[in-house]
PDB file of C-alpha atoms and ligand atoms in Angstrom:
ATOM      1  CA  MET K1337      -3.332 -49.607  -6.608  1.00 72.00           C
ATOM      2  CA  PRO K1338      -1.502 -47.142  -8.885  1.00 83.00           C
ATOM      3  CA  ASP K1339      -0.419 -48.556 -12.303  1.00 87.00           C
ATOM      4  CA  LYS K1340       2.987 -50.192 -12.584  1.00 93.00           C
ATOM      5  CA  GLN K1341       4.460 -49.144 -15.895  1.00 97.00           C
ATOM      6  CA  GLN K1342       7.520 -49.487 -17.845  1.00 98.00           C
ATOM      7  CA  THR K1343       9.053 -46.567 -20.079  1.00 98.00           C
ATOM      8  CA  LEU K1344      11.909 -45.760 -22.403  1.00 98.00           C
ATOM      9  CA  VAL K1345      14.729 -43.383 -21.691  1.00 98.00           C
ATOM     10  CA  LEU K1346      17.643 -42.507 -23.905  1.00 99.00           C
ATOM     11  CA  LEU K1347      20.560 -40.570 -22.513  1.00 99.00           C
ATOM     12  CA  LYS K1348      21.436 -38.240 -25.568  1.00 99.00           C
ATOM     13  CA  PRO K1349      25.011 -37.602 -26.734  1.00 98.00           C
ATOM     14  CA  ASP K1350      25.376 -34.371 -24.542  1.00 98.00           C
ATOM     15  CA  ALA K1351      24.832 -36.501 -21.497  1.00 98.00           C
ATOM     16  CA  LEU K1352      27.679 -38.681 -22.514  1.00 98.00           C
ATOM     17  CA  GLN K1353      29.908 -35.933 -23.656  1.00 98.00           C
ATOM     18  CA  ARG K1354      29.359 -33.922 -20.496  1.00 98.00           C
ATOM     19  CA  ASP K1355      29.731 -37.007 -17.986  1.00 98.00           C
ATOM     20  CA  LEU K1356      26.344 -36.776 -16.702  1.00 98.00           C
ATOM     21  CA  LEU K1357      25.369 -40.378 -17.380  1.00 98.00           C
ATOM     22  CA  GLY K1358      25.968 -41.326 -13.769  1.00 98.00           C
ATOM     23  CA  GLU K1359      24.343 -38.295 -12.466  1.00 98.00           C
ATOM     24  CA  ILE K1360      21.024 -38.728 -14.625  1.00 98.00           C
ATOM     25  CA  ILE K1361      20.989 -42.610 -13.820  1.00 98.00           C
ATOM     26  CA  ARG K1362      21.415 -41.731 -10.116  1.00 98.00           C
ATOM     27  CA  ARG K1363      18.331 -39.269 -10.129  1.00 98.00           C
ATOM     28  CA  PHE K1364      16.258 -42.253 -11.466  1.00 98.00           C
ATOM     29  CA  GLU K1365      17.630 -44.535  -8.990  1.00 97.00           C
ATOM     30  CA  MET K1366      16.889 -42.110  -6.193  1.00 96.00           C
ATOM     31  CA  LYS K1367      13.323 -41.657  -7.347  1.00 95.00           C
ATOM     32  CA  GLY K1368      12.660 -45.448  -7.038  1.00 95.00           C
ATOM     33  CA  LEU K1369      12.579 -46.237 -10.585  1.00 97.00           C
ATOM     34  CA  LYS K1370      13.827 -49.745 -11.298  1.00 97.00           C
ATOM     35  CA  ILE K1371      16.155 -50.402 -14.162  1.00 98.00           C
ATOM     36  CA  VAL K1372      14.836 -53.267 -16.027  1.00 98.00           C
ATOM     37  CA  GLY K1373      16.938 -52.703 -19.323  1.00 98.00           C
ATOM     38  CA  LEU K1374      20.172 -50.686 -19.976  1.00 98.00           C
ATOM     39  CA  LYS K1375      22.548 -50.793 -22.975  1.00 98.00           C
ATOM     40  CA  PHE K1376      24.461 -48.645 -25.304  1.00 98.00           C
ATOM     41  CA  VAL K1377      22.534 -48.145 -28.611  1.00 98.00           C
ATOM     42  CA  ARG K1378      24.120 -46.663 -31.895  1.00 98.00           C
ATOM     43  CA  LEU K1379      21.280 -44.728 -33.639  1.00 98.00           C
ATOM     44  CA  THR K1380      20.775 -44.634 -37.212  1.00 98.00           C
ATOM     45  CA  GLU K1381      19.031 -42.276 -39.680  1.00 98.00           C
ATOM     46  CA  ALA K1382      16.349 -44.885 -40.267  1.00 98.00           C
ATOM     47  CA  LEU K1383      15.642 -45.427 -36.540  1.00 98.00           C
ATOM     48  CA  LEU K1384      15.723 -41.812 -35.781  1.00 98.00           C
ATOM     49  CA  GLU K1385      13.097 -41.107 -38.576  1.00 98.00           C
ATOM     50  CA  GLU K1386      10.730 -43.652 -36.934  1.00 98.00           C
ATOM     51  CA  HIS K1387      11.526 -42.548 -33.478  1.00 98.00           C
ATOM     52  CA  TYR K1388      11.172 -38.851 -34.191  1.00 98.00           C
ATOM     53  CA  ALA K1389       8.441 -39.002 -37.023  1.00 98.00           C
ATOM     54  CA  HIS K1390       6.396 -36.583 -35.331  1.00 98.00           C
ATOM     55  CA  LEU K1391       9.158 -33.895 -36.026  1.00 98.00           C
ATOM     56  CA  ALA K1392       9.739 -34.823 -39.752  1.00 98.00           C
ATOM     57  CA  ASP K1393       8.670 -31.480 -40.931  1.00 98.00           C
ATOM     58  CA  LYS K1394      10.424 -29.286 -38.493  1.00 98.00           C
ATOM     59  CA  PRO K1395      13.443 -27.144 -39.776  1.00 98.00           C
ATOM     60  CA  PHE K1396      15.556 -28.414 -37.041  1.00 98.00           C
ATOM     61  CA  PHE K1397      14.856 -32.263 -37.946  1.00 98.00           C
ATOM     62  CA  ALA K1398      18.222 -32.803 -40.015  1.00 98.00           C
ATOM     63  CA  SER K1399      20.396 -31.337 -37.227  1.00 98.00           C
ATOM     64  CA  LEU K1400      18.489 -33.248 -34.583  1.00 98.00           C
ATOM     65  CA  LYS K1401      19.282 -36.436 -36.306  1.00 98.00           C
ATOM     66  CA  GLN K1402      22.903 -35.409 -36.621  1.00 98.00           C
ATOM     67  CA  PHE K1403      23.164 -34.619 -33.025  1.00 98.00           C
ATOM     68  CA  MET K1404      21.546 -37.797 -31.848  1.00 98.00           C
ATOM     69  CA  MET K1405      23.995 -39.712 -34.089  1.00 98.00           C
ATOM     70  CA  GLN K1406      27.307 -38.063 -32.653  1.00 98.00           C
ATOM     71  CA  THR K1407      27.905 -40.798 -30.094  1.00 98.00           C
ATOM     72  CA  PRO K1408      26.042 -43.836 -28.812  1.00 98.00           C
ATOM     73  CA  VAL K1409      23.113 -43.240 -26.539  1.00 98.00           C
ATOM     74  CA  VAL K1410      22.295 -45.227 -23.495  1.00 99.00           C
ATOM     75  CA  GLY K1411      18.897 -46.864 -23.608  1.00 99.00           C
ATOM     76  CA  LEU K1412      17.213 -47.631 -20.331  1.00 98.00           C
ATOM     77  CA  VAL K1413      13.982 -49.142 -19.492  1.00 98.00           C
ATOM     78  CA  LEU K1414      12.621 -48.042 -16.048  1.00 98.00           C
ATOM     79  CA  GLU K1415       9.722 -49.567 -14.209  1.00 97.00           C
ATOM     80  CA  GLY K1416       7.715 -47.854 -11.491  1.00 96.00           C
ATOM     81  CA  TYR K1417       4.158 -46.608 -10.479  1.00 95.00           C
ATOM     82  CA  ASP K1418       3.093 -44.032 -13.212  1.00 96.00           C
ATOM     83  CA  ALA K1419       6.590 -44.344 -14.565  1.00 97.00           C
ATOM     84  CA  VAL K1420       5.853 -42.714 -17.812  1.00 98.00           C
ATOM     85  CA  ALA K1421       4.449 -39.580 -16.164  1.00 97.00           C
ATOM     86  CA  GLU K1422       6.675 -39.662 -13.089  1.00 97.00           C
ATOM     87  CA  ILE K1423       9.901 -39.630 -15.345  1.00 98.00           C
ATOM     88  CA  ARG K1424       8.669 -36.848 -17.601  1.00 98.00           C
ATOM     89  CA  LYS K1425       8.390 -34.841 -14.165  1.00 97.00           C
ATOM     90  CA  VAL K1426      11.921 -35.724 -13.219  1.00 97.00           C
ATOM     91  CA  VAL K1427      13.181 -34.831 -16.530  1.00 98.00           C
ATOM     92  CA  GLY K1428      11.310 -31.527 -17.102  1.00 98.00           C
ATOM     93  CA  SER K1429      10.025 -29.639 -20.089  1.00 98.00           C
ATOM     94  CA  THR K1430      11.578 -30.051 -23.511  1.00 98.00           C
ATOM     95  CA  ASN K1431      12.956 -26.468 -23.592  1.00 98.00           C
ATOM     96  CA  PRO K1432      15.309 -26.611 -20.720  1.00 98.00           C
ATOM     97  CA  ARG K1433      14.882 -22.821 -19.996  1.00 98.00           C
ATOM     98  CA  ALA K1434      11.230 -23.442 -19.510  1.00 98.00           C
ATOM     99  CA  ALA K1435      11.663 -26.506 -17.250  1.00 98.00           C
ATOM    100  CA  ASP K1436      11.103 -26.381 -13.542  1.00 98.00           C
ATOM    101  CA  ALA K1437      14.071 -25.961 -11.186  1.00 98.00           C
ATOM    102  CA  GLY K1438      15.086 -29.341  -9.787  1.00 98.00           C
ATOM    103  CA  THR K1439      14.579 -31.131 -12.941  1.00 98.00           C
ATOM    104  CA  ILE K1440      17.175 -32.678 -14.730  1.00 98.00           C
ATOM    105  CA  ARG K1441      17.015 -30.572 -17.884  1.00 98.00           C
ATOM    106  CA  ALA K1442      16.524 -27.269 -15.828  1.00 98.00           C
ATOM    107  CA  ASP K1443      19.483 -28.313 -13.655  1.00 98.00           C
ATOM    108  CA  PHE K1444      21.933 -29.383 -16.262  1.00 98.00           C
ATOM    109  CA  SER K1445      21.095 -27.889 -19.614  1.00 98.00           C
ATOM    110  CA  MET K1446      20.299 -24.817 -21.416  1.00 98.00           C
ATOM    111  CA  ASN K1447      19.189 -25.223 -24.969  1.00 97.00           C
ATOM    112  CA  MET K1448      17.655 -27.615 -27.486  1.00 98.00           C
ATOM    113  CA  PRO K1449      18.266 -30.161 -29.041  1.00 98.00           C
ATOM    114  CA  SER K1450      20.924 -30.849 -26.319  1.00 98.00           C
ATOM    115  CA  ASN K1451      18.308 -31.428 -23.386  1.00 98.00           C
ATOM    116  CA  LEU K1452      20.168 -34.843 -22.212  1.00 98.00           C
ATOM    117  CA  ILE K1453      17.368 -37.108 -22.100  1.00 98.00           C
ATOM    118  CA  HIS K1454      14.520 -38.713 -24.224  1.00 98.00           C
ATOM    119  CA  ALA K1455      11.528 -40.154 -22.192  1.00 98.00           C
ATOM    120  CA  SER K1456       8.462 -41.646 -23.653  1.00 98.00           C
ATOM    121  CA  ASP K1457       5.431 -39.161 -23.463  1.00 98.00           C
ATOM    122  CA  SER K1458       2.556 -41.882 -22.964  1.00 98.00           C
ATOM    123  CA  PRO K1459       2.013 -45.305 -21.859  1.00 97.00           C
ATOM    124  CA  GLU K1460       1.190 -46.104 -25.424  1.00 98.00           C
ATOM    125  CA  SER K1461       4.361 -44.720 -26.898  1.00 98.00           C
ATOM    126  CA  ALA K1462       6.313 -46.249 -23.995  1.00 98.00           C
ATOM    127  CA  GLU K1463       5.044 -49.651 -25.301  1.00 98.00           C
ATOM    128  CA  THR K1464       6.116 -48.848 -29.068  1.00 98.00           C
ATOM    129  CA  GLU K1465       9.542 -47.265 -27.996  1.00 98.00           C
ATOM    130  CA  ILE K1466      10.496 -50.137 -25.606  1.00 98.00           C
ATOM    131  CA  LYS K1467       9.759 -52.548 -28.658  1.00 98.00           C
ATOM    132  CA  ARG K1468      11.866 -50.185 -30.884  1.00 98.00           C
ATOM    133  CA  PHE K1469      15.035 -50.405 -28.770  1.00 98.00           C
ATOM    134  CA  PHE K1470      14.931 -53.572 -26.721  1.00 98.00           C
ATOM    135  CA  LYS K1471      14.518 -57.351 -27.224  1.00 98.00           C
ATOM    136  CA  ASP K1472      12.393 -59.146 -24.745  1.00 98.00           C
ATOM    137  CA  ASP K1473      15.500 -60.982 -23.810  1.00 98.00           C
ATOM    138  CA  GLU K1474      17.190 -57.605 -22.923  1.00 98.00           C
ATOM    139  CA  LEU K1475      14.621 -56.811 -20.360  1.00 98.00           C
ATOM    140  CA  PHE K1476      15.060 -58.270 -16.699  1.00 98.00           C
ATOM    141  CA  SER K1477      12.463 -58.766 -14.090  1.00 96.00           C
ATOM    142  CA  TYR K1478      14.098 -59.123 -10.528  1.00 96.00           C
ATOM    143  CA  GLU K1479      13.375 -58.547  -6.960  1.00 94.00           C
ATOM    144  CA  LYS K1480      15.221 -55.815  -4.903  1.00 93.00           C
ATOM    145  CA  ILE K1481      15.357 -55.772  -1.170  1.00 91.00           C
ATOM    146  CA  THR K1482      13.957 -52.141  -1.295  1.00 92.00           C
ATOM    147  CA  ASP K1483      10.875 -52.891  -3.474  1.00 91.00           C
ATOM    148  CA  ARG K1484       8.835 -53.044  -0.335  1.00 91.00           C
ATOM    149  CA  TYR K1485       9.749 -49.552   0.749  1.00 91.00           C
ATOM    150  CA  ILE K1486       9.611 -48.221  -2.658  1.00 91.00           C
ATOM    151  CA  PHE K1487       6.512 -49.713  -3.885  1.00 88.00           C
ATOM    152  CA  GLY K1488       5.080 -50.020  -0.435  1.00 85.00           C
ATOM    153  CA  GLU K1489       3.995 -53.868  -0.605  1.00 68.00           C
ATOM    154  CA  GLY K1490       4.007 -55.560   2.770  1.00 58.00           C
ATOM    155  CA  VAL K1491       6.209 -52.930   4.664  1.00 57.00           C
TER     156      VAL K1491
HETATM  157  P1  IDP V 134      10.492 -34.335 -25.716  1.00 63.97           P
HETATM  158  O1  IDP V 134      11.926 -34.827 -25.923  1.00 63.97           O
HETATM  159  O2  IDP V 134      10.473 -33.389 -24.476  1.00 63.97           O
HETATM  160  O3  IDP V 134       9.298 -35.339 -25.782  1.00 63.97           O
HETATM  161  P2  IDP V 134       9.809 -33.627 -28.549  1.00 63.97           P
HETATM  162  O4  IDP V 134       8.812 -32.582 -28.848  1.00 63.97           O
HETATM  163  O5  IDP V 134       9.288 -34.950 -28.577  1.00 63.97           O
HETATM  164  O6  IDP V 134      10.214 -33.338 -27.024  1.00 63.97           O
HETATM  165  O7  IDP V 134      11.015 -33.336 -29.374  1.00 63.97           O
HETATM  166  C1  IDP V 134      12.145 -34.403 -29.239  1.00 63.97           C
HETATM  167  C2  IDP V 134      13.543 -33.517 -29.247  1.00 63.97           C
HETATM  168  O8  IDP V 134      13.722 -32.772 -30.387  1.00 63.97           O
HETATM  169  C3  IDP V 134      13.648 -32.795 -27.953  1.00 63.97           C
HETATM  170  O9  IDP V 134      13.943 -33.282 -26.882  1.00 63.97           O
HETATM  171  C4  IDP V 134      14.680 -32.001 -28.511  1.00 63.97           C
HETATM  172  O10 IDP V 134      16.061 -32.632 -28.381  1.00 63.97           O
HETATM  173  C5  IDP V 134      14.457 -31.632 -29.931  1.00 63.97           C
HETATM  174  N1  IDP V 134      13.845 -30.506 -30.225  1.00 63.97           N
HETATM  175  C6  IDP V 134      12.403 -30.166 -29.946  1.00 63.97           C
HETATM  176  N2  IDP V 134      11.980 -29.046 -30.224  1.00 63.97           N
HETATM  177  C7  IDP V 134      13.101 -28.421 -30.618  1.00 63.97           C
HETATM  178  C8  IDP V 134      13.482 -27.127 -31.318  1.00 63.97           C
HETATM  179  O11 IDP V 134      12.608 -26.175 -31.346  1.00 63.97           O
HETATM  180  N3  IDP V 134      14.818 -26.790 -31.830  1.00 63.97           N
HETATM  181  C9  IDP V 134      15.911 -27.800 -31.699  1.00 63.97           C
HETATM  182  N4  IDP V 134      15.574 -29.078 -31.215  1.00 63.97           N
HETATM  183  C10 IDP V 134      14.138 -29.329 -30.826  1.00 63.97           C
HETATM  184 MG1   MG V 135       8.888 -36.387 -27.464  1.00 63.97          MG
END
């Protein structure tokens, strides 16, 4: 049986400004990823310094933080088999011009930092990042009629 995982996604200010929130969420839904958490988050400098700690010494760090604070971001927790890797595949490479055609970043964006989406890069970071942005009572477990078709149980 594949591994059922949860992962954290943030829809960045460029997704909001460019009216792409619905299109991006639609792509996740079409893939069969289940939305188990969904809310607006107002990012702060402190939160970004934690979330993007691996980029702290980059020359673009200050402008990245400013960009991420321009509007609220949409936080999502998505669930599915191998969800961490599968979402990264649907999202595409960090640099939109290096991303494969058909990925969200390749199809809808052109340059960094405005590549529309954050998605956790490993099961370990997904666990930390979900806790960073969502309280336990903001995550929901529920059955969908399509679960058996998407997840292949008892079809
Ligand atoms: P990821 O979002 O694909 O996981 P990371 O390396 O973790 O990529 O970088 C986080 C975010 O920082 C990127 O999504 C992008 O918005 C921004 N970023 C990364 N590299 C650059 C750069 O060279 N210039 C400007 N922004 C960058
Ligand atoms: Mg990353």
